[in-house]
Amino acid sequence: MFMFGITPLTRPLYIFIFISVDLADRFSGPVPELHLACQVLHVLFLFLPLLWALGILPPLDALLLWGMEQALVFGLGGSPMSSNLRLLLMFGASTGVAVCNFFIPSTLGVVLFSISTGFLLSLDLSQVGTLCRSPRAVPGDHGFRRGGSPPPPSSFGWNLGCRELLLYLSLLLVAMVEAGLLHHFLGSAQSQSLVMGPQAPVSYLLLALFCLCWALREIQGAYIFGGMFLNPLYPKGMSSVQTFKQRDRALYTAAAIRRVLVYLVCPFAMIAFLSMDKSLQLLHTASLSVGFTRAFRVVWQSSDDALLQMVVVVLVQLAAGNNILPGWDILGTGVQLLLVGLLIDRLTQFLAKLKFTLTVLVTSWTEKKQRRQSAGTLLALNASLCPIVLAVVTLSALLSAPLLPLFTLPIFLVGFPRPQRSWPGPVGTACPCLDSIFYQQMSGSLASALRTAFARGSLGSLAPGSHFLGRFQDRMVWIMILERGYGYCTINIKGLELQETSCHTVEARRVDEVFEAAFERPERLGFTQGFNLHWGNALTPCAALAVQVYSDARNVLSGIIDSHDNLRKLQDDFLKALVWLLLRYCVQKHKGFLWSSEEGSGVGGRKSQSSQLLQTTCNQPPEDSSSLTSFGDWSDEDDLFGPQPARRTVALVTAEAQVGHTALQTGVSLPGSVEMDSLFENMALSALQPLQPLGLGIGMPAVDKGRNPEVFRESPGSLPHLNFSCPQSEVFNLPPGWRMAPLLPSRLLQLRSLFPEDWFRFTLGQFGPAVQGEATEDMTKALKEDEALKELHTQVALSCLISLGAESAFTSPSYVYRLYCGDVPWTEGLNWLSSSKELYQLALRAFRFSFKLLFDQASLGPIESPEELFSTLEEYERDWYIGLVTEKGWHDSILQEKPFLFSLGQDLAMGTYTGRVLSLQEQLVQVGRLNGEGVRGQWANLSWELLYATNDDEERYSIQAHPFMLRNLTVQAADPPLGYPIYSSAPLHFPCL
């Protein structure tokens, strides 16, 4: 509300600034600088409407946040923060430290106070409460652990325990003792010459550490020397995760050495250098106080950057030798480091912006799809006005403002300065859909892998505002670094839509080409092969990370679901699966396990036979942006696969969903998927009330209720008493209502031969010991020979078979698909079956089991023994979820990381049915670094275009595919409402020591 309230004051503020400068010039003495500024502002005042229209002048909230961030980073040694509140608090605390240093009379006190406060402020103190309250929880629980597997509890840094406290206290005490002793004994004896004084050994040590750390970091990535040449030491070939890890062991040792140097050796070497500096004797000036506050803080906050800055200062002093550099030496080491840090940052930004500028200019002509009629004119104009273009790039770098390519054409403006996060809203907003669950699941494992990569240096220098792109199958992960401190990093993970639009597909193909050139390379490389042919691309491959993700495989079921032999086998498999589930239900009930209706018809089970096909199954080609609509108004004329009986669907007889089982929103699963919306109005099966047919009588068989009503409905009291011959049979007794099917006994008698008696006895023998304690062979034999128990299960199983309309076998694929979806055609037993939710769910689950058995046997061969069938069903129950994508259980299973998931789908356009299998595996996610200035520039253009030019055309030129700039992907990754990532995590805080 504060930021929203001051936005209308933006224009009056600028006018007030202009008037204030004019009044100061009029009523003050002659000040040449002030007079010149007044003249310049008089000219700019005429162009204020144009500057506002072009969006060059920042809003007041962005200006204030940008100013605080710049002051915190370059003036006080801090880091950009992940939220506005954190920025305000950190800016206030850091400013207080600088003020205190100004008033501390003792230089030794200043050194000790700066080191201690710098160390504490560089830690992620905001997570202390979370870590202490939940020692086994992961930092950033609001988005980090939703669906990811937690890291090992013994992993250092994930919780705040004795080890972490001991390490931090030890580091702080050693640093303070070192600084105090060196400053006390050697600080006042500093020679004027760096070459001869006590600082000289430390200076040479810093040079050696910088070279060694830089070399060890370079060899960790896929490319070296700024992404220009392939790294010959990086593992070649990505055939498997195990092979990659074995080849990566040699680099792991180098990474461990670098980690020790960066986090333990370098900070103490830099503290020693600063503690002995002669300019500490002149601390009681504002500039030196701020300079050394920053210097002692940045040693911990960003050791890599501090080492580079200190090396530059040392090289300047060594180059000068005994000569005095006027205007430089008088600044003091603290201010020198401040200026060097600012200069390095602005130079880095200038080079990145210049590369972005050249990419826009060159590709506007070389890329045919980017070449417009005005391309030649714009290129000629940019060439003739080259000094102005360079001036715009330089001004943009000096202000740390994004370089804005107007409509992403080669027309460049300076965007208004803004914080590194680019967006005013909180981190974590997204446009969720059904596919968001995949990114939610993988975010935890990805963050664990990123932690290791950051610590090793595999992704290069980490600076807040850096952007990375991860790629796995059809998934795109956008990673942004929000803040960085000593031993911790805060990131935001976004998931982009899966390949759907043609623009997305074009850029995704280019991303694949870039990664293939880096990671799928031959063993021996020539010069041309070792050069990065995609160096001008916005993406530079860095490393491959092992992440637990779901591999997605789709199979066209032609020849399987439409085979008459398979359809005939489906009836037998259904009865066997139903018998197995009924007996298992009895065992669970006996052991006190409550039946969980939330599971719906989903299944868990161990790795089944079809999971072996995942390694060789190809994905279906993605479709263009096509939205799958509701499937509820299907008519008989839509049947593509033969006749089907007249039906009354479950969707027509379903009551209102239970409270607490909210139906999931409809939508496509994976773009390009053949998965159709379910026929029960996208409601989770677990949310269905017992099915109650409407009393319309349309299409129902005529029933004379005046004659023999007991045939169709019996009261529980009229049920014959079951005389079990074995005492243990009572455990496998079924609820009385399950025997009340309104079916003629003659119909059950006709189907009696279909009941698998041998399978029933075998399954009973397997489940019997689970309820008998110490079972004997005689007891098990008596249980198998109990005819009353067999008749009970025969009656219930055959009643379910008739109620599902499967008594005459399954005649068409469409009928099988509708039963799988729970869209049961009306039968005279449907009312009875749906009145018992548990039995209905068991029957539907049994049918899905039987279809999965059909799929596995058609793919890998028949099941040859009862033992194999029993173990396969157990496997389904443990490690599989068999259901539909739109069900709540599907999403819950992904978050719970079920090893496997299976779903049956239909592609109306192709006229085929498909099977979809998700397999949780450790896969290599390829990660590359994006040109951060290119991303900020395109985001600035997006913001300007939609907020100032109101160009909200969905097909506008500035979001079309651009293989070099990845324009479409970059627009997607912007925060809503300007962008549309389907998943965005809350800020994830994790250690990277």
JSON list of N, CA, C and O in Angstrom, two decimals, residues 80-120:
[
{"chain": "A", "resi": 80, "resn": "PRO", "atom": "N", "xyz": [21.62, -7.47, -3.29]},
{"chain": "A", "resi": 80, "resn": "PRO", "atom": "CA", "xyz": [20.20, -7.26, -3.58]},
{"chain": "A", "resi": 80, "resn": "PRO", "atom": "C", "xyz": [19.36, -8.27, -2.81]},
{"chain": "A", "resi": 80, "resn": "PRO", "atom": "O", "xyz": [19.79, -9.40, -2.60]},
{"chain": "A", "resi": 81, "resn": "MET", "atom": "N", "xyz": [18.18, -7.88, -2.40]},
{"chain": "A", "resi": 81, "resn": "MET", "atom": "CA", "xyz": [17.37, -8.73, -1.55]},
{"chain": "A", "resi": 81, "resn": "MET", "atom": "C", "xyz": [16.17, -9.28, -2.30]},
{"chain": "A", "resi": 81, "resn": "MET", "atom": "O", "xyz": [15.77, -8.75, -3.34]},
{"chain": "A", "resi": 82, "resn": "SER", "atom": "N", "xyz": [15.59, -10.33, -1.76]},
{"chain": "A", "resi": 82, "resn": "SER", "atom": "CA", "xyz": [14.51, -11.04, -2.44]},
{"chain": "A", "resi": 82, "resn": "SER", "atom": "C", "xyz": [13.15, -10.40, -2.23]},
{"chain": "A", "resi": 82, "resn": "SER", "atom": "O", "xyz": [12.17, -10.82, -2.85]},
{"chain": "A", "resi": 83, "resn": "SER", "atom": "N", "xyz": [13.05, -9.41, -1.36]},
{"chain": "A", "resi": 83, "resn": "SER", "atom": "CA", "xyz": [11.77, -8.72, -1.14]},
{"chain": "A", "resi": 83, "resn": "SER", "atom": "C", "xyz": [12.04, -7.30, -0.71]},
{"chain": "A", "resi": 83, "resn": "SER", "atom": "O", "xyz": [13.14, -6.96, -0.25]},
{"chain": "A", "resi": 84, "resn": "ASN", "atom": "N", "xyz": [11.03, -6.47, -0.87]},
{"chain": "A", "resi": 84, "resn": "ASN", "atom": "CA", "xyz": [11.18, -5.06, -0.50]},
{"chain": "A", "resi": 84, "resn": "ASN", "atom": "C", "xyz": [11.40, -4.89, 1.00]},
{"chain": "A", "resi": 84, "resn": "ASN", "atom": "O", "xyz": [12.19, -4.04, 1.43]},
{"chain": "A", "resi": 85, "resn": "LEU", "atom": "N", "xyz": [10.72, -5.68, 1.80]},
{"chain": "A", "resi": 85, "resn": "LEU", "atom": "CA", "xyz": [10.87, -5.58, 3.25]},
{"chain": "A", "resi": 85, "resn": "LEU", "atom": "C", "xyz": [12.29, -5.96, 3.66]},
{"chain": "A", "resi": 85, "resn": "LEU", "atom": "O", "xyz": [12.91, -5.28, 4.50]},
{"chain": "A", "resi": 86, "resn": "ARG", "atom": "N", "xyz": [12.81, -7.03, 3.11]},
{"chain": "A", "resi": 86, "resn": "ARG", "atom": "CA", "xyz": [14.19, -7.42, 3.43]},
{"chain": "A", "resi": 86, "resn": "ARG", "atom": "C", "xyz": [15.17, -6.34, 3.00]},
{"chain": "A", "resi": 86, "resn": "ARG", "atom": "O", "xyz": [16.17, -6.09, 3.68]},
{"chain": "A", "resi": 87, "resn": "LEU", "atom": "N", "xyz": [14.90, -5.70, 1.88]},
{"chain": "A", "resi": 87, "resn": "LEU", "atom": "CA", "xyz": [15.78, -4.64, 1.40]},
{"chain": "A", "resi": 87, "resn": "LEU", "atom": "C", "xyz": [15.76, -3.46, 2.37]},
{"chain": "A", "resi": 87, "resn": "LEU", "atom": "O", "xyz": [16.82, -2.90, 2.71]},
{"chain": "A", "resi": 88, "resn": "LEU", "atom": "N", "xyz": [14.59, -3.08, 2.83]},
{"chain": "A", "resi": 88, "resn": "LEU", "atom": "CA", "xyz": [14.50, -1.96, 3.77]},
{"chain": "A", "resi": 88, "resn": "LEU", "atom": "C", "xyz": [15.22, -2.27, 5.08]},
{"chain": "A", "resi": 88, "resn": "LEU", "atom": "O", "xyz": [15.97, -1.43, 5.60]},
{"chain": "A", "resi": 89, "resn": "LEU", "atom": "N", "xyz": [15.00, -3.47, 5.60]},
{"chain": "A", "resi": 89, "resn": "LEU", "atom": "CA", "xyz": [15.62, -3.83, 6.88]},
{"chain": "A", "resi": 89, "resn": "LEU", "atom": "C", "xyz": [17.14, -3.93, 6.74]},
{"chain": "A", "resi": 89, "resn": "LEU", "atom": "O", "xyz": [17.88, -3.44, 7.60]},
{"chain": "A", "resi": 90, "resn": "MET", "atom": "N", "xyz": [17.62, -4.56, 5.67]},
{"chain": "A", "resi": 90, "resn": "MET", "atom": "CA", "xyz": [19.05, -4.71, 5.49]},
{"chain": "A", "resi": 90, "resn": "MET", "atom": "C", "xyz": [19.72, -3.36, 5.23]},
{"chain": "A", "resi": 90, "resn": "MET", "atom": "O", "xyz": [20.84, -3.11, 5.72]},
{"chain": "A", "resi": 91, "resn": "PHE", "atom": "N", "xyz": [19.06, -2.50, 4.49]},
{"chain": "A", "resi": 91, "resn": "PHE", "atom": "CA", "xyz": [19.63, -1.17, 4.23]},
{"chain": "A", "resi": 91, "resn": "PHE", "atom": "C", "xyz": [19.74, -0.38, 5.52]},
{"chain": "A", "resi": 91, "resn": "PHE", "atom": "O", "xyz": [20.77, 0.27, 5.79]},
{"chain": "A", "resi": 92, "resn": "GLY", "atom": "N", "xyz": [18.71, -0.46, 6.36]},
{"chain": "A", "resi": 92, "resn": "GLY", "atom": "CA", "xyz": [18.77, 0.25, 7.63]},
{"chain": "A", "resi": 92, "resn": "GLY", "atom": "C", "xyz": [19.86, -0.28, 8.54]},
{"chain": "A", "resi": 92, "resn": "GLY", "atom": "O", "xyz": [20.61, 0.49, 9.16]},
{"chain": "A", "resi": 93, "resn": "ALA", "atom": "N", "xyz": [19.98, -1.61, 8.64]},
{"chain": "A", "resi": 93, "resn": "ALA", "atom": "CA", "xyz": [21.00, -2.20, 9.50]},
{"chain": "A", "resi": 93, "resn": "ALA", "atom": "C", "xyz": [22.40, -1.88, 9.01]},
{"chain": "A", "resi": 93, "resn": "ALA", "atom": "O", "xyz": [23.30, -1.55, 9.79]},
{"chain": "A", "resi": 94, "resn": "SER", "atom": "N", "xyz": [22.62, -1.97, 7.70]},
{"chain": "A", "resi": 94, "resn": "SER", "atom": "CA", "xyz": [23.94, -1.69, 7.15]},
{"chain": "A", "resi": 94, "resn": "SER", "atom": "C", "xyz": [24.33, -0.23, 7.30]},
{"chain": "A", "resi": 94, "resn": "SER", "atom": "O", "xyz": [25.50, 0.09, 7.58]},
{"chain": "A", "resi": 95, "resn": "THR", "atom": "N", "xyz": [23.36, 0.66, 7.13]},
{"chain": "A", "resi": 95, "resn": "THR", "atom": "CA", "xyz": [23.64, 2.08, 7.33]},
{"chain": "A", "resi": 95, "resn": "THR", "atom": "C", "xyz": [24.02, 2.37, 8.78]},
{"chain": "A", "resi": 95, "resn": "THR", "atom": "O", "xyz": [24.92, 3.16, 9.07]},
{"chain": "A", "resi": 96, "resn": "GLY", "atom": "N", "xyz": [23.32, 1.68, 9.71]},
{"chain": "A", "resi": 96, "resn": "GLY", "atom": "CA", "xyz": [23.65, 1.86, 11.12]},
{"chain": "A", "resi": 96, "resn": "GLY", "atom": "C", "xyz": [25.07, 1.43, 11.45]},
{"chain": "A", "resi": 96, "resn": "GLY", "atom": "O", "xyz": [25.75, 2.05, 12.26]},
{"chain": "A", "resi": 97, "resn": "VAL", "atom": "N", "xyz": [25.55, 0.36, 10.80]},
{"chain": "A", "resi": 97, "resn": "VAL", "atom": "CA", "xyz": [26.92, -0.09, 11.02]},
{"chain": "A", "resi": 97, "resn": "VAL", "atom": "C", "xyz": [27.91, 0.96, 10.56]},
{"chain": "A", "resi": 97, "resn": "VAL", "atom": "O", "xyz": [28.91, 1.27, 11.24]},
{"chain": "A", "resi": 98, "resn": "ALA", "atom": "N", "xyz": [27.68, 1.55, 9.39]},
{"chain": "A", "resi": 98, "resn": "ALA", "atom": "CA", "xyz": [28.59, 2.58, 8.87]},
{"chain": "A", "resi": 98, "resn": "ALA", "atom": "C", "xyz": [28.61, 3.81, 9.77]},
{"chain": "A", "resi": 98, "resn": "ALA", "atom": "O", "xyz": [29.68, 4.39, 10.02]},
{"chain": "A", "resi": 99, "resn": "VAL", "atom": "N", "xyz": [27.44, 4.18, 10.29]},
{"chain": "A", "resi": 99, "resn": "VAL", "atom": "CA", "xyz": [27.38, 5.34, 11.20]},
{"chain": "A", "resi": 99, "resn": "VAL", "atom": "C", "xyz": [28.14, 5.04, 12.48]},
{"chain": "A", "resi": 99, "resn": "VAL", "atom": "O", "xyz": [28.88, 5.89, 13.01]},
{"chain": "A", "resi": 100, "resn": "CYS", "atom": "N", "xyz": [27.98, 3.84, 13.02]},
{"chain": "A", "resi": 100, "resn": "CYS", "atom": "CA", "xyz": [28.69, 3.47, 14.25]},
{"chain": "A", "resi": 100, "resn": "CYS", "atom": "C", "xyz": [30.20, 3.49, 14.04]},
{"chain": "A", "resi": 100, "resn": "CYS", "atom": "O", "xyz": [30.97, 3.94, 14.90]},
{"chain": "A", "resi": 101, "resn": "ASN", "atom": "N", "xyz": [30.65, 3.01, 12.89]},
{"chain": "A", "resi": 101, "resn": "ASN", "atom": "CA", "xyz": [32.09, 3.01, 12.61]},
{"chain": "A", "resi": 101, "resn": "ASN", "atom": "C", "xyz": [32.65, 4.42, 12.58]},
{"chain": "A", "resi": 101, "resn": "ASN", "atom": "O", "xyz": [33.80, 4.65, 12.94]},
{"chain": "A", "resi": 102, "resn": "PHE", "atom": "N", "xyz": [31.85, 5.37, 12.15]},
{"chain": "A", "resi": 102, "resn": "PHE", "atom": "CA", "xyz": [32.31, 6.76, 12.08]},
{"chain": "A", "resi": 102, "resn": "PHE", "atom": "C", "xyz": [32.58, 7.33, 13.48]},
{"chain": "A", "resi": 102, "resn": "PHE", "atom": "O", "xyz": [33.49, 8.14, 13.68]},
{"chain": "A", "resi": 103, "resn": "PHE", "atom": "N", "xyz": [31.81, 6.86, 14.46]},
{"chain": "A", "resi": 103, "resn": "PHE", "atom": "CA", "xyz": [31.92, 7.43, 15.81]},
{"chain": "A", "resi": 103, "resn": "PHE", "atom": "C", "xyz": [32.78, 6.59, 16.76]},
{"chain": "A", "resi": 103, "resn": "PHE", "atom": "O", "xyz": [33.04, 7.02, 17.88]},
{"chain": "A", "resi": 104, "resn": "ILE", "atom": "N", "xyz": [33.19, 5.40, 16.36]},
{"chain": "A", "resi": 104, "resn": "ILE", "atom": "CA", "xyz": [34.06, 4.60, 17.22]},
{"chain": "A", "resi": 104, "resn": "ILE", "atom": "C", "xyz": [35.45, 5.22, 17.22]},
{"chain": "A", "resi": 104, "resn": "ILE", "atom": "O", "xyz": [36.07, 5.38, 16.17]},
{"chain": "A", "resi": 105, "resn": "PRO", "atom": "N", "xyz": [36.00, 5.60, 18.38]},
{"chain": "A", "resi": 105, "resn": "PRO", "atom": "CA", "xyz": [37.27, 6.32, 18.39]},
{"chain": "A", "resi": 105, "resn": "PRO", "atom": "C", "xyz": [38.48, 5.45, 18.06]},
{"chain": "A", "resi": 105, "resn": "PRO", "atom": "O", "xyz": [39.46, 5.93, 17.51]},
{"chain": "A", "resi": 106, "resn": "SER", "atom": "N", "xyz": [38.45, 4.18, 18.40]},
{"chain": "A", "resi": 106, "resn": "SER", "atom": "CA", "xyz": [39.61, 3.31, 18.23]},
{"chain": "A", "resi": 106, "resn": "SER", "atom": "C", "xyz": [39.56, 2.61, 16.87]},
{"chain": "A", "resi": 106, "resn": "SER", "atom": "O", "xyz": [38.51, 2.06, 16.48]},
{"chain": "A", "resi": 107, "resn": "THR", "atom": "N", "xyz": [40.69, 2.61, 16.17]},
{"chain": "A", "resi": 107, "resn": "THR", "atom": "CA", "xyz": [40.73, 1.91, 14.89]},
{"chain": "A", "resi": 107, "resn": "THR", "atom": "C", "xyz": [40.63, 0.40, 15.09]},
{"chain": "A", "resi": 107, "resn": "THR", "atom": "O", "xyz": [40.05, -0.30, 14.26]},
{"chain": "A", "resi": 108, "resn": "LEU", "atom": "N", "xyz": [41.18, -0.09, 16.21]},
{"chain": "A", "resi": 108, "resn": "LEU", "atom": "CA", "xyz": [41.04, -1.52, 16.50]},
{"chain": "A", "resi": 108, "resn": "LEU", "atom": "C", "xyz": [39.58, -1.88, 16.72]},
{"chain": "A", "resi": 108, "resn": "LEU", "atom": "O", "xyz": [39.11, -2.92, 16.26]},
{"chain": "A", "resi": 109, "resn": "GLY", "atom": "N", "xyz": [38.86, -1.01, 17.42]},
{"chain": "A", "resi": 109, "resn": "GLY", "atom": "CA", "xyz": [37.43, -1.24, 17.62]},
{"chain": "A", "resi": 109, "resn": "GLY", "atom": "C", "xyz": [36.67, -1.23, 16.31]},
{"chain": "A", "resi": 109, "resn": "GLY", "atom": "O", "xyz": [35.73, -2.02, 16.11]},
{"chain": "A", "resi": 110, "resn": "VAL", "atom": "N", "xyz": [37.06, -0.34, 15.39]},
{"chain": "A", "resi": 110, "resn": "VAL", "atom": "CA", "xyz": [36.41, -0.29, 14.08]},
{"chain": "A", "resi": 110, "resn": "VAL", "atom": "C", "xyz": [36.63, -1.60, 13.33]},
{"chain": "A", "resi": 110, "resn": "VAL", "atom": "O", "xyz": [35.70, -2.17, 12.72]},
{"chain": "A", "resi": 111, "resn": "VAL", "atom": "N", "xyz": [37.87, -2.10, 13.36]},
{"chain": "A", "resi": 111, "resn": "VAL", "atom": "CA", "xyz": [38.18, -3.34, 12.65]},
{"chain": "A", "resi": 111, "resn": "VAL", "atom": "C", "xyz": [37.37, -4.51, 13.21]},
{"chain": "A", "resi": 111, "resn": "VAL", "atom": "O", "xyz": [36.74, -5.27, 12.47]},
{"chain": "A", "resi": 112, "resn": "LEU", "atom": "N", "xyz": [37.37, -4.66, 14.53]},
{"chain": "A", "resi": 112, "resn": "LEU", "atom": "CA", "xyz": [36.65, -5.78, 15.14]},
{"chain": "A", "resi": 112, "resn": "LEU", "atom": "C", "xyz": [35.14, -5.66, 14.94]},
{"chain": "A", "resi": 112, "resn": "LEU", "atom": "O", "xyz": [34.46, -6.66, 14.65]},
{"chain": "A", "resi": 113, "resn": "PHE", "atom": "N", "xyz": [34.62, -4.44, 15.08]},
{"chain": "A", "resi": 113, "resn": "PHE", "atom": "CA", "xyz": [33.17, -4.24, 14.91]},
{"chain": "A", "resi": 113, "resn": "PHE", "atom": "C", "xyz": [32.76, -4.48, 13.46]},
{"chain": "A", "resi": 113, "resn": "PHE", "atom": "O", "xyz": [31.73, -5.10, 13.18]},
{"chain": "A", "resi": 114, "resn": "SER", "atom": "N", "xyz": [33.57, -4.03, 12.50]},
{"chain": "A", "resi": 114, "resn": "SER", "atom": "CA", "xyz": [33.24, -4.21, 11.08]},
{"chain": "A", "resi": 114, "resn": "SER", "atom": "C", "xyz": [33.27, -5.68, 10.69]},
{"chain": "A", "resi": 114, "resn": "SER", "atom": "O", "xyz": [32.40, -6.15, 9.94]},
{"chain": "A", "resi": 115, "resn": "ILE", "atom": "N", "xyz": [34.26, -6.40, 11.19]},
{"chain": "A", "resi": 115, "resn": "ILE", "atom": "CA", "xyz": [34.35, -7.82, 10.85]},
{"chain": "A", "resi": 115, "resn": "ILE", "atom": "C", "xyz": [33.16, -8.59, 11.42]},
{"chain": "A", "resi": 115, "resn": "ILE", "atom": "O", "xyz": [32.53, -9.40, 10.73]},
{"chain": "A", "resi": 116, "resn": "SER", "atom": "N", "xyz": [32.84, -8.34, 12.67]},
{"chain": "A", "resi": 116, "resn": "SER", "atom": "CA", "xyz": [31.75, -9.09, 13.31]},
{"chain": "A", "resi": 116, "resn": "SER", "atom": "C", "xyz": [30.40, -8.77, 12.68]},
{"chain": "A", "resi": 116, "resn": "SER", "atom": "O", "xyz": [29.62, -9.67, 12.36]},
{"chain": "A", "resi": 117, "resn": "THR", "atom": "N", "xyz": [30.11, -7.47, 12.50]},
{"chain": "A", "resi": 117, "resn": "THR", "atom": "CA", "xyz": [28.82, -7.11, 11.90]},
{"chain": "A", "resi": 117, "resn": "THR", "atom": "C", "xyz": [28.75, -7.53, 10.43]},
{"chain": "A", "resi": 117, "resn": "THR", "atom": "O", "xyz": [27.70, -7.97, 9.94]},
{"chain": "A", "resi": 118, "resn": "GLY", "atom": "N", "xyz": [29.87, -7.39, 9.70]},
{"chain": "A", "resi": 118, "resn": "GLY", "atom": "CA", "xyz": [29.87, -7.83, 8.31]},
{"chain": "A", "resi": 118, "resn": "GLY", "atom": "C", "xyz": [29.61, -9.31, 8.18]},
{"chain": "A", "resi": 118, "resn": "GLY", "atom": "O", "xyz": [28.88, -9.75, 7.28]},
{"chain": "A", "resi": 119, "resn": "PHE", "atom": "N", "xyz": [30.20, -10.11, 9.08]},
{"chain": "A", "resi": 119, "resn": "PHE", "atom": "CA", "xyz": [29.97, -11.55, 9.04]},
{"chain": "A", "resi": 119, "resn": "PHE", "atom": "C", "xyz": [28.52, -11.89, 9.36]},
{"chain": "A", "resi": 119, "resn": "PHE", "atom": "O", "xyz": [27.88, -12.70, 8.67]},
{"chain": "A", "resi": 120, "resn": "LEU", "atom": "N", "xyz": [27.97, -11.26, 10.39]},
{"chain": "A", "resi": 120, "resn": "LEU", "atom": "CA", "xyz": [26.59, -11.57, 10.78]},
{"chain": "A", "resi": 120, "resn": "LEU", "atom": "C", "xyz": [25.59, -11.13, 9.73]},
{"chain": "A", "resi": 120, "resn": "LEU", "atom": "O", "xyz": [24.63, -11.85, 9.43]}
]
